Short mmCIF file of C-alpha atoms in Angstrom, two decimals:
data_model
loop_
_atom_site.label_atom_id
_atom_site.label_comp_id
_atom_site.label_asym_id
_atom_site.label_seq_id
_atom_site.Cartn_x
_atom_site.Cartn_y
_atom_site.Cartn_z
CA UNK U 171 9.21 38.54 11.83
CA UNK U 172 11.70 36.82 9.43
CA UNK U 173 11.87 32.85 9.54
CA UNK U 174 14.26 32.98 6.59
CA UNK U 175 17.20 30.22 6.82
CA UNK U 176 19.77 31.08 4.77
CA UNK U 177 21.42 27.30 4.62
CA UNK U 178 20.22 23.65 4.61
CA UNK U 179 22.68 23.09 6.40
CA UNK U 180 21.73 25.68 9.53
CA UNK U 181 18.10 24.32 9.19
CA UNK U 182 19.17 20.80 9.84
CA UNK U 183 21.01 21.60 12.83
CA UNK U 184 19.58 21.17 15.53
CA UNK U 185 18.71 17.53 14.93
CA UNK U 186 20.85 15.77 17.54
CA UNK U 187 21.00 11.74 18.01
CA UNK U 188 17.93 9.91 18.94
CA UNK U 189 15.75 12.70 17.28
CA UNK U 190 12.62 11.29 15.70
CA UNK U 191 12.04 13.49 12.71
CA UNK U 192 8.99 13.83 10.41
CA UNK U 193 9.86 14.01 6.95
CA UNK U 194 7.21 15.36 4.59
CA UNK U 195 6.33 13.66 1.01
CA UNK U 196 4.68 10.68 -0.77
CA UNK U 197 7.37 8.24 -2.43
CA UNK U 198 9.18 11.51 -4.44
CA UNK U 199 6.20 13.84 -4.35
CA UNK U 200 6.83 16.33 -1.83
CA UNK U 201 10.11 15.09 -0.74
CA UNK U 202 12.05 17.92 0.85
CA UNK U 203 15.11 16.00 -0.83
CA UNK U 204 18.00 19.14 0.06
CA UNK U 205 16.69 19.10 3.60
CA UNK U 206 17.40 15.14 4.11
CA UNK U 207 20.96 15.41 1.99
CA UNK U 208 22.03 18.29 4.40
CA UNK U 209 20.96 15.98 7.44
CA UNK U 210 22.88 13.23 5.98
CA UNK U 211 25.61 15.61 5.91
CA UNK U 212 25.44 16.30 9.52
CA UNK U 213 25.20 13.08 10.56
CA UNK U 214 23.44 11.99 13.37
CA UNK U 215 22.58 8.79 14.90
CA UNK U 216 19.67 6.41 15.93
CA UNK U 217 16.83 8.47 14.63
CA UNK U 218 13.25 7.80 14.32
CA UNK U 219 11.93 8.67 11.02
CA UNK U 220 8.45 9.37 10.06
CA UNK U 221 7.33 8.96 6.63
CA UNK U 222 4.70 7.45 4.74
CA UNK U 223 7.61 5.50 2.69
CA UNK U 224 10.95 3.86 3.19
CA UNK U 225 13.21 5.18 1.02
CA UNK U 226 14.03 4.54 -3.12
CA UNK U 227 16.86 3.92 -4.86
CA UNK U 228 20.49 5.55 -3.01
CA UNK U 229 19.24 9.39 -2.56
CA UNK U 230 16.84 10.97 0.28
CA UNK U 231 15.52 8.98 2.82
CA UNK U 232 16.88 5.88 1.33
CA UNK U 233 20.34 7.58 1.28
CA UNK U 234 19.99 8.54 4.90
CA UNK U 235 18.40 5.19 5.92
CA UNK U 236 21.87 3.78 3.64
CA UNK U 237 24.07 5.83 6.04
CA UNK U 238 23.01 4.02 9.14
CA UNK U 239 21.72 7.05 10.74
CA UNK U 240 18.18 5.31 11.04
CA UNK U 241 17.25 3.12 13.95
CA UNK U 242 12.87 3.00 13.63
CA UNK U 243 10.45 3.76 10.28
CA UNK U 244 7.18 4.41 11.09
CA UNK U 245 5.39 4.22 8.09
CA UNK U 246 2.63 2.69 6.02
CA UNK U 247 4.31 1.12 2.85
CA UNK U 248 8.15 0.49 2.72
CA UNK U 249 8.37 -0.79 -0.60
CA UNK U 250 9.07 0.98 -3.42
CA UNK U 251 10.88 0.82 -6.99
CA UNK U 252 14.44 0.05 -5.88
CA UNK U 253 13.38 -1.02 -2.14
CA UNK U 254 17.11 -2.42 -1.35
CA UNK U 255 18.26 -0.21 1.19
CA UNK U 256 15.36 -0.72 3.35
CA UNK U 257 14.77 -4.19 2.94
CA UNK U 258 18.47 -5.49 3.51
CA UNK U 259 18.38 -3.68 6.94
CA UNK U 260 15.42 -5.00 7.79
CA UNK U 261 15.78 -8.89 6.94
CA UNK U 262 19.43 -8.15 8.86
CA UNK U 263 17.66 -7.25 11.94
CA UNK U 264 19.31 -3.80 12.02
CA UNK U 265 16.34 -1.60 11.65
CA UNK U 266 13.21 -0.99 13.49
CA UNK U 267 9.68 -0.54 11.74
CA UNK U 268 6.38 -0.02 13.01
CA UNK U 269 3.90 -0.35 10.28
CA UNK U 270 1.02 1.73 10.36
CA UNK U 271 -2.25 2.07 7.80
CA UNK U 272 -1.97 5.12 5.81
CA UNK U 273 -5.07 6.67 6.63
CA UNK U 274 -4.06 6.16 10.40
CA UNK U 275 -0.71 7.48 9.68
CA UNK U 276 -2.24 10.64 8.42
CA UNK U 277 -4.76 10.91 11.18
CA UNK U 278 -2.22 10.28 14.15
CA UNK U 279 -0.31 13.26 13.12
CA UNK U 280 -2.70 15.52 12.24
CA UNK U 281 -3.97 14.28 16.28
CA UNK U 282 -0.21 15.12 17.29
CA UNK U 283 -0.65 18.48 16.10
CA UNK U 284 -4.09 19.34 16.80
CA UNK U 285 -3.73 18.43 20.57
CA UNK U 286 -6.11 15.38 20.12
CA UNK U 287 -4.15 12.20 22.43
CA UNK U 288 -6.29 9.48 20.93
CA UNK U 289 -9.06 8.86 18.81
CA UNK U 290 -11.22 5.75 17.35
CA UNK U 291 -11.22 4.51 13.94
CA UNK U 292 -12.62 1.25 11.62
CA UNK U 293 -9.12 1.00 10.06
CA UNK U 294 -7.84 -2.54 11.11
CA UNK U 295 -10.13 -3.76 13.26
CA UNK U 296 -9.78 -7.34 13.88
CA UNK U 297 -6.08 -7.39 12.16
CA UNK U 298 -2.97 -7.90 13.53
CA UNK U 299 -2.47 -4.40 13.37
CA UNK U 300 -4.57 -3.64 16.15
CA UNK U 301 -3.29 -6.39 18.45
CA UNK U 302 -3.06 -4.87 21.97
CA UNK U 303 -4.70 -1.48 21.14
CA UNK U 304 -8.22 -0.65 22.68
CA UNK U 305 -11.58 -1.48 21.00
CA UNK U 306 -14.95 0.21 21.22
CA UNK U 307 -17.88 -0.39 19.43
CA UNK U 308 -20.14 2.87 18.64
CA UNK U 309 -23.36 2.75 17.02
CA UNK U 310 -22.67 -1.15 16.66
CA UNK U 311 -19.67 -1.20 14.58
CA UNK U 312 -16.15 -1.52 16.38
CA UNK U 313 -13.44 0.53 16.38
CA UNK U 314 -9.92 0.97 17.46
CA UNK U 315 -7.90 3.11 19.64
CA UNK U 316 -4.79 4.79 18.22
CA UNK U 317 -2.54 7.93 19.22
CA UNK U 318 -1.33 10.70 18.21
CA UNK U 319 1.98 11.01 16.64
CA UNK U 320 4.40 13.91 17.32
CA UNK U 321 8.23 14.41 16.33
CA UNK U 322 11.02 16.61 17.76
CA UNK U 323 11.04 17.60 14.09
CA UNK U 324 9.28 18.12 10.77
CA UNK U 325 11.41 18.44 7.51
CA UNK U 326 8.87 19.68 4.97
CA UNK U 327 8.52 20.63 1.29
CA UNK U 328 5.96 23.05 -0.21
CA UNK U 329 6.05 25.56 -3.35
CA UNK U 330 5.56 29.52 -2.40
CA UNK U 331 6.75 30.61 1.42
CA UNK U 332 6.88 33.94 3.11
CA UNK U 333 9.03 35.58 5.84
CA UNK U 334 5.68 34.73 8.48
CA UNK U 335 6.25 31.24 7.36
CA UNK U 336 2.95 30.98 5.55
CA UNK U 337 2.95 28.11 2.93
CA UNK U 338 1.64 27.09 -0.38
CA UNK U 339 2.80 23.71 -1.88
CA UNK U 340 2.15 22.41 -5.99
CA UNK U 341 -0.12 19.82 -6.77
CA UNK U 342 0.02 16.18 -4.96
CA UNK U 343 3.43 17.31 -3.32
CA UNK U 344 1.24 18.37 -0.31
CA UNK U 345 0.32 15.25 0.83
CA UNK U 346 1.81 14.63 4.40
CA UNK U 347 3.57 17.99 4.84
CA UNK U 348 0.99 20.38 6.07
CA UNK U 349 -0.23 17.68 8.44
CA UNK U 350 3.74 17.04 9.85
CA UNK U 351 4.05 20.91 10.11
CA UNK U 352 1.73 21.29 12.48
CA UNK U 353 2.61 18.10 14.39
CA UNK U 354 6.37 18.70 15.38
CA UNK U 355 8.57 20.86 17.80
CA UNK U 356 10.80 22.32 15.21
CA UNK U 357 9.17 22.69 11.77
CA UNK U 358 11.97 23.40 8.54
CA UNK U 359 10.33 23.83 5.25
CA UNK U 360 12.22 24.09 1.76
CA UNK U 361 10.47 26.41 -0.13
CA UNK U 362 10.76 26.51 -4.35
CA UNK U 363 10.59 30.38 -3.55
CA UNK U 364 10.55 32.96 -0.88
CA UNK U 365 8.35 35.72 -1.21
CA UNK U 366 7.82 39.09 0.41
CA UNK U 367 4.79 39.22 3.23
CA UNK U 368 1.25 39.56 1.48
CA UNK U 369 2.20 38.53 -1.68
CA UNK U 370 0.79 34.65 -1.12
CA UNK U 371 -2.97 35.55 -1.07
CA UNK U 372 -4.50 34.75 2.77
CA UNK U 373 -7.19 32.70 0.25
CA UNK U 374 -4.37 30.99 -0.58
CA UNK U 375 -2.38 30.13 2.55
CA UNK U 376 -2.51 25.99 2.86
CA UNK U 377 -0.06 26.07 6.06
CA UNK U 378 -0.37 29.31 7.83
CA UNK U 379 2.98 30.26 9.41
CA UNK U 380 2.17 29.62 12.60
CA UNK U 381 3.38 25.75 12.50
CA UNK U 382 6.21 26.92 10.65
CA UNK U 383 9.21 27.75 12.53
CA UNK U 384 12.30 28.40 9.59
CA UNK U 385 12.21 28.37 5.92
CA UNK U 386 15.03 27.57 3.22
CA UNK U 387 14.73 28.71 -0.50
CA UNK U 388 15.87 25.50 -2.59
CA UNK U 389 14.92 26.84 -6.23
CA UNK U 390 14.84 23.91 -8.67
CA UNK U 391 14.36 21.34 -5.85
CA UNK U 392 15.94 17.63 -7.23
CA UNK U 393 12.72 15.22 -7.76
CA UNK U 394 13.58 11.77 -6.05
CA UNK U 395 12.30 10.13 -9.27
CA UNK U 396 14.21 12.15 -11.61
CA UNK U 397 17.49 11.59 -9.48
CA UNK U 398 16.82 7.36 -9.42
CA UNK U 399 15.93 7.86 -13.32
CA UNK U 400 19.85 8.83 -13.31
CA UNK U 401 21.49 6.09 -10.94
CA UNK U 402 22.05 8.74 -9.12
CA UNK U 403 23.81 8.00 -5.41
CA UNK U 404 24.06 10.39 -2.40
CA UNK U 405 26.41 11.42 -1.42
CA UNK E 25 -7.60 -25.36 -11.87
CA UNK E 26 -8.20 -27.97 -14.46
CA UNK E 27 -6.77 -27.03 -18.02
CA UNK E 28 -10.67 -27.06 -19.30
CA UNK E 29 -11.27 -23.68 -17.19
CA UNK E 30 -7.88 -22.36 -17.59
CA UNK E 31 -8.91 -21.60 -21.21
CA UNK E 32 -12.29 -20.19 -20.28
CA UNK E 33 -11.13 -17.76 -17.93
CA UNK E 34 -10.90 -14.28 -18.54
CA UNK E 35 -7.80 -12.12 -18.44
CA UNK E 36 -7.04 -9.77 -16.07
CA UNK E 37 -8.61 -7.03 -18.38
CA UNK E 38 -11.55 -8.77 -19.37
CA UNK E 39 -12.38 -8.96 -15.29
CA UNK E 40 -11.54 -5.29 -15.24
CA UNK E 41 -14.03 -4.47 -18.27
CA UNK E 42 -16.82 -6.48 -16.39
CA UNK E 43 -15.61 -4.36 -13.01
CA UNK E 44 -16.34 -1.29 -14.61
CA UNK E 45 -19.63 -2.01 -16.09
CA UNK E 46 -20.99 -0.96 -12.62
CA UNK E 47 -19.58 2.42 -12.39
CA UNK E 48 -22.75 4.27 -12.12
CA UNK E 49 -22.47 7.97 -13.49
CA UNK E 50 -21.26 10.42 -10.93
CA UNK E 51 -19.58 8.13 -8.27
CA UNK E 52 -16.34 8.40 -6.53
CA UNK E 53 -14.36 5.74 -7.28
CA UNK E 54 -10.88 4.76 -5.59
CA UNK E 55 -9.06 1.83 -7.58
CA UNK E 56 -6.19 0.26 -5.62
CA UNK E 57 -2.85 -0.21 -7.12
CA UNK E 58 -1.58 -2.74 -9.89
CA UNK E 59 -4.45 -5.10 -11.22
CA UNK E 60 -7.35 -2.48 -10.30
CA UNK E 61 -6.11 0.44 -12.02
CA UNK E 62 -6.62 -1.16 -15.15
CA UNK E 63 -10.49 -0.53 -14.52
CA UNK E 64 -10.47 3.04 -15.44
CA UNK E 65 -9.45 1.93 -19.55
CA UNK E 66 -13.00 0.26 -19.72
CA UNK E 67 -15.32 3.35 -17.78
CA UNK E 68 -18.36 3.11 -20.51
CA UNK E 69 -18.86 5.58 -22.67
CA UNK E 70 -21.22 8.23 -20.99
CA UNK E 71 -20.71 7.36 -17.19
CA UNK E 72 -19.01 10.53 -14.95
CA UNK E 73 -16.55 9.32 -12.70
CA UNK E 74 -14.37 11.01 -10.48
CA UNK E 75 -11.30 9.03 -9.05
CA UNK E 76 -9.70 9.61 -5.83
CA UNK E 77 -6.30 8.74 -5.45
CA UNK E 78 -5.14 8.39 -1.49
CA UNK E 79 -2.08 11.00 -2.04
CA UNK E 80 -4.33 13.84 -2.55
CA UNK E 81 -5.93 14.31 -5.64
CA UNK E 82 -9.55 13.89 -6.86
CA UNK E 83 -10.48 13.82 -10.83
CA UNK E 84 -7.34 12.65 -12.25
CA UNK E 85 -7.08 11.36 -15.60
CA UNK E 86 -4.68 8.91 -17.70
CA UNK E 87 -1.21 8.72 -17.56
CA UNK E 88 0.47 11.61 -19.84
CA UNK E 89 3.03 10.90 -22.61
CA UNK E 90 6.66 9.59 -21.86
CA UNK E 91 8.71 11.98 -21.39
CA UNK E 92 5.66 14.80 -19.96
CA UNK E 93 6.17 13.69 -16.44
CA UNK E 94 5.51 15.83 -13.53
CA UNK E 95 6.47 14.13 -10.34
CA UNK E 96 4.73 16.64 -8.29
CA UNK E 97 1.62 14.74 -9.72
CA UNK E 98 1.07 10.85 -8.94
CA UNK E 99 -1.15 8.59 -8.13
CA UNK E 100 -1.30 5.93 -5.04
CA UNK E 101 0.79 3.69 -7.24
CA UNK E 102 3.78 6.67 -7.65
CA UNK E 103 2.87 6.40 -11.27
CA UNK E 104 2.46 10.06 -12.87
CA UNK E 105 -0.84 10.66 -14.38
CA UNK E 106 -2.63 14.35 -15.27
CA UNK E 107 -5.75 16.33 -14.17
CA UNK E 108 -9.31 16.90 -15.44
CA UNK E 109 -11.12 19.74 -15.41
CA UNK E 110 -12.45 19.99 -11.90
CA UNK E 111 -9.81 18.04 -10.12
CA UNK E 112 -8.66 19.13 -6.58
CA UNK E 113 -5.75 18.61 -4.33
CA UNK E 114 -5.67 18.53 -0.87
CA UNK E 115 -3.60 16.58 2.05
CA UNK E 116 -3.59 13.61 3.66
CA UNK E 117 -5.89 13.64 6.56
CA UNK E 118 -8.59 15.05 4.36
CA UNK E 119 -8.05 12.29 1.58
CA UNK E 120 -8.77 10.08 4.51
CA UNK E 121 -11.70 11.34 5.71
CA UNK E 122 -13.48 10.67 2.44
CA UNK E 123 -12.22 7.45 2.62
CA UNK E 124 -13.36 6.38 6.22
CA UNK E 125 -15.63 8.70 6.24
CA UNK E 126 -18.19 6.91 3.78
CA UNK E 127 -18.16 9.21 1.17
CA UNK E 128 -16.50 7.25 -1.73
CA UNK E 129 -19.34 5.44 -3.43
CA UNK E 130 -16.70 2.30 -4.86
CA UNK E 131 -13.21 0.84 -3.50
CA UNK E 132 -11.79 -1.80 -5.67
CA UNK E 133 -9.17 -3.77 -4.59
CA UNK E 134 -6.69 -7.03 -5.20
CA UNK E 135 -7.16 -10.24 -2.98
CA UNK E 136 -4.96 -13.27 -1.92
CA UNK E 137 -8.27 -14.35 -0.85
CA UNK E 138 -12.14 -13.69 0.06
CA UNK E 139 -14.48 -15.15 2.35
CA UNK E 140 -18.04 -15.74 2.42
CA UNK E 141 -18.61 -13.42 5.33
CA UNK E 142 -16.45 -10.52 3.69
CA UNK E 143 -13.35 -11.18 5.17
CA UNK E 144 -10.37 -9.94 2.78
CA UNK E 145 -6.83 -10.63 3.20
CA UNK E 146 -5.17 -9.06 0.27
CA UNK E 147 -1.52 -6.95 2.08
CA UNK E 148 0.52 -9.98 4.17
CA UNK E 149 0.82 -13.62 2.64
CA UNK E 150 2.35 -14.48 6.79
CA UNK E 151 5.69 -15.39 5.26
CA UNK E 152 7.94 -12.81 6.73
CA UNK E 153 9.87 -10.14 4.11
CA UNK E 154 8.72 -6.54 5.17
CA UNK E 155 5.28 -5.81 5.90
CA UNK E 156 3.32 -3.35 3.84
CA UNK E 157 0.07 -2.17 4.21
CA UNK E 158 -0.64 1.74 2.24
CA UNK E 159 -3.76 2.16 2.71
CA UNK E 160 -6.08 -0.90 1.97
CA UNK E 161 -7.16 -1.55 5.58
CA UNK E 162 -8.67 2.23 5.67
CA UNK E 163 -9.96 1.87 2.17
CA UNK E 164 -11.79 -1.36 2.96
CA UNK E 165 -14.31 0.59 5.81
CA UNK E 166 -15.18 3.53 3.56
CA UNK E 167 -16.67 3.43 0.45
CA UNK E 168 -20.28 2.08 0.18
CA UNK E 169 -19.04 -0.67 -1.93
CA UNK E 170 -16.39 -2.34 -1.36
CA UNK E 171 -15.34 -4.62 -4.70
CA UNK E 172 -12.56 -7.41 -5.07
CA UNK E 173 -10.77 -8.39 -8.49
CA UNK E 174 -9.34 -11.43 -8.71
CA UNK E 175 -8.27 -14.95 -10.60
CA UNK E 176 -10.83 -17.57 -9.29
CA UNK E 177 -7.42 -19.71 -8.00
CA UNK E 178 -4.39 -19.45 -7.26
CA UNK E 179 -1.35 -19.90 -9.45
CA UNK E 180 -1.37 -23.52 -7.66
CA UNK E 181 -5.20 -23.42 -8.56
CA UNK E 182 -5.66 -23.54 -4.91
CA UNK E 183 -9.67 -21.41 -4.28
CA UNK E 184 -8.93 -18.09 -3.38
CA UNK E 185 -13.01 -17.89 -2.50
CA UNK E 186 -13.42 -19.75 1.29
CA UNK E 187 -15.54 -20.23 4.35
CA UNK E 188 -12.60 -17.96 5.84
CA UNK E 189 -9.21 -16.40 5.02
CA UNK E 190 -6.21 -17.87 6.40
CA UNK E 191 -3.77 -15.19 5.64
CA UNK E 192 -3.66 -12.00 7.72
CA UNK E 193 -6.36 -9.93 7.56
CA UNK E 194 -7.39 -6.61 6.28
CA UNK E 195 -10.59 -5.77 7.25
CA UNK E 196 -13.39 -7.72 8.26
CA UNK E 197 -16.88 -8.41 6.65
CA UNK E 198 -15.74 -5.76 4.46
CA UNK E 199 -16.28 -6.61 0.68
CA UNK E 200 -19.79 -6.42 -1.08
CA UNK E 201 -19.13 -8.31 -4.38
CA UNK E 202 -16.12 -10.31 -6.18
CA UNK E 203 -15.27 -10.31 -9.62
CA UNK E 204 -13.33 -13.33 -10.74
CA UNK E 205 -11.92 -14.82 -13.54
CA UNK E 206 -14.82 -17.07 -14.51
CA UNK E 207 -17.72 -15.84 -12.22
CA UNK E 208 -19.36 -11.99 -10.34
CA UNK E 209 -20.07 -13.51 -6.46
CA UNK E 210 -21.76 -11.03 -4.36
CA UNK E 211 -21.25 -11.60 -0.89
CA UNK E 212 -24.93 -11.00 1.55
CA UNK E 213 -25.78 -12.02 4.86
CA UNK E 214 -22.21 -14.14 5.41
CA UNK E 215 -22.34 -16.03 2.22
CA UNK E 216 -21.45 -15.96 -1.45
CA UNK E 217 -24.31 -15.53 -3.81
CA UNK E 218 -23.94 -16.54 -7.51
CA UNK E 219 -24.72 -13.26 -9.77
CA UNK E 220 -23.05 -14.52 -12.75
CA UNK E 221 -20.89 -17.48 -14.31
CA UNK E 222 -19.37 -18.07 -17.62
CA UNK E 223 -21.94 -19.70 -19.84
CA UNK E 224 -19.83 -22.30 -21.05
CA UNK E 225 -18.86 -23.09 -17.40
CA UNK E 226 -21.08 -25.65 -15.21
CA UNK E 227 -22.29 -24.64 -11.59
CA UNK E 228 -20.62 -27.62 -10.68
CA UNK E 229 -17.33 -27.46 -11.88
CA UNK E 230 -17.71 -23.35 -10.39
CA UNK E 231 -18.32 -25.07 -7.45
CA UNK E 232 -15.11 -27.20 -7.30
CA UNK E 233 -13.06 -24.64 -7.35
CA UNK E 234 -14.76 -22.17 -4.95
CA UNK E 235 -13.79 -22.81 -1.44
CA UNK E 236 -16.92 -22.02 0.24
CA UNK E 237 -20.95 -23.12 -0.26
CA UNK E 238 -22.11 -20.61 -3.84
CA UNK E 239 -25.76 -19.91 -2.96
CA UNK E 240 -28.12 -19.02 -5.71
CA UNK E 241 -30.95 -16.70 -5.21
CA UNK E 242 -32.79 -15.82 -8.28
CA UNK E 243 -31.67 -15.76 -11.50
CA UNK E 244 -27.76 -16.51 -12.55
CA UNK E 245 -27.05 -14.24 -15.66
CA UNK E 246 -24.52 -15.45 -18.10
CA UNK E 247 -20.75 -13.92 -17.26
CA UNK E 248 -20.38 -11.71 -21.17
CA UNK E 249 -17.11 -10.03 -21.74
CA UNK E 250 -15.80 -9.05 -25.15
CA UNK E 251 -12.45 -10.19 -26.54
CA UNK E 252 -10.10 -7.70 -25.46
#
């Protein structure tokens, strides 16, 4: 078995118009940001993008949210540094976004990829967030109804991969990503490095390579912050 | 607020030095972003605490030095900070389950405004722009105690302290105690109980300026902060 993608570009491309597409990463951390330039390079239209952010400054998802290749956010907190890209779309009517608590966020994926349709939780009960949606009340407290969340793709980020797939991923950069791995159709990673089989330690596997469907080797991946620390604009 | 009591108040970091005198050693502590992350500068001397950060890290220390940034390793607030010894990563759903799942012993959080039955409203002020809610309505129905900093008033001096919020909600009947600029309110049973006031402050003119009945049960300790 060898889930070894030699481009970006080839991992990217299958992601047709009207896709909704899971995109790993908190603000910067754990932004697969060579995954989301190579989809801006392809191009396509009206997609639904997952993320717990919306974008900051002119490079990842702001850049592809910039191109007008974005028609919904789902996400929990589209404000950021440098916000601008998002927010002018927004106010101007000309993009979607379905806010969603973070801790629900994270849950309703993880539900999408664990088979799990719906589930109860505390988090915005009695808000305006949970207009519409179901309530029950266990043991005397109430809770709400929400479901899962699944994508026709996740782009992810992580640290160490192998040909299996198998993932590890570096400090807070894990965040979202081994949640939307298991949670989508078609599952890319960018890896920092590709290793041979066995050499990641099975004690060590965070995403074993079963939700993992291609890998890319991106050595010295760009860091969102780094890149809006230099102006810099993509593409 | 009259200009009397806007020179007693305290600043923002003397209500964050009072907020951290009940840190007890050993507790899990989540601060939200901006005004409650100042908190963790005034942990006494002696106290264990281990903060969680909702991105996936537990036992994180202070920011490191310009220029020693890793941006693999942030906080909540996207601001880089560094590790101590015994900190752990992990992902998202599993940050979340300690949070809703009871297991952090203190939130603190930021208010537009309180109520007397626990009500907080402190992510939407209703007047359009783009909604933003991270992760405060999860936060608010998970840790044991669940702790509000805030000025007493408004900018406008308008009570930020009422019978009941009028701005969107985030959670209901969620918030244990308040720590304000001139008084520590706990909140029990659907109303605000006096803990502690500024000495040099009347219960009266506390009163004016609180929008909702201050009960007093037992004693009302004097509100003592050092200059900061």
């Amino acid at each position: 078995m060898n889930k070894t993608i030699a481009f970006a570009s080839e991992a990217v491309a299958g992601i047709g118009d009207g896709t909704t597409v899971m995109i790993g990463g908190f603000g910067g951390s754990g932004a697969p940001i060579e995954l989301i330039h190579a989809l801006i390079d392809a191009g396509p239209k009206n997609l639904t993008i997952i993320n717990n952010n919306a974008g900051n400054g002119h490079v990842g998802l702001a850049a592809l949210i910039e191109q007008g290749m974005v028609a919904k956010m789902i996400c929990s907190f589209p404000r950021s540094a440098d916000p601008k890209v998002f927010t002018d779309l927004y106010l101007a009517g000309k993009i979607e976004l379905e806010i969603v608590p973070q801790g629900t966020l994270a849950e309703r994926i993880r539900a999408g990829g664990a088979g799990i349709p719906a589930f109860y939780t505390p988090t915005s009960y009695g808000t305006e967030l949970a207009e519409g949606k179901l309530v029950a009340e266990f043991e005397g407290r109430h809770y709400v109804q929400e479901r899962w969340l699944k994508a026709d793709f996740a782009l992810i980020k992580a640290e160490l991969g192998d040909p299996l797939g198998n993932l590890t991923y570096r400090m807070a950069a894990r965040n979202f990503n081994p949640l939307m791995a298991t949670a989508a159709t078609r599952t890319v990673a960018q890896v920092t490095r590709i290793v041979a089989a066995g050499e990641i330690d099975p004690e060590q596997v965070v995403t074993p390579g079963i939700f993992v469907d291609g890998i890319v080797e991106v050595p010295d991946p760009e860091q969102e912050e780094s890149l809006n620390r230099e102006g810099a604009v993509y593409p | 607020m009259s200009a009397a009591l806007d020179t007693l108040k305290l600043s923002s970091a003397q209500i964050a030095w009072r907020a951290a005198q009940d840190m007890e050693d050993g507790a899990y502590v989540n601060l939200g972003i901006g005004f409650p992350e100042m908190i963790a500068k005034f942990q006494p001397e002696g106290r264990d605490v281990v903060y969680h950060t909702e991105n996936g890290v537990l036992g994180f220390g202070e920011a490191p030095a310009a220029g020693e940034e890793d941006w693999d390793l942030i906080n909540a607030g996207k601001k880089a900070i560094t590790l101590k010894p015994g900190a752990a990563f992990f992902h998202h759903a599993d940050s979340f389950a300690m949070v809703r799942g009871g297991h952090l012993d203190l939130a603190v959080l930021g208010a537009y405004q309180v109520a007397e039955n626990g009500d907080l409203a402190n992510w939407s002020t209703g007047k359009g722009g783009v909604p933003a809610v991270g992760g405060a309505m999860d936060l608010v129905h998970g840790a044991k105690r669940v702790a509000v900093v805030t000025d007493h008033v408004t900018r406008k001096g308008e009570p930020k302290l009422l019978k009941r919020c009028a701005l969107p909600l985030t959670g209901l009947g969620c918030v244990t105690r308040v720590y304000t600029s001139l008084a520590v309110i706990d909140v029990e049973d659907g109303r605000f109980v006096l803990r502690e006031k500024l000495p040099q402050l009347s219960f009266e003119d506390l009163q004016s300026v609180t929008g909702a009945e201050l009960k007093i049960h037992g004693d009302v300790a004097d509100l003592a902060v050092p200059e900061l």
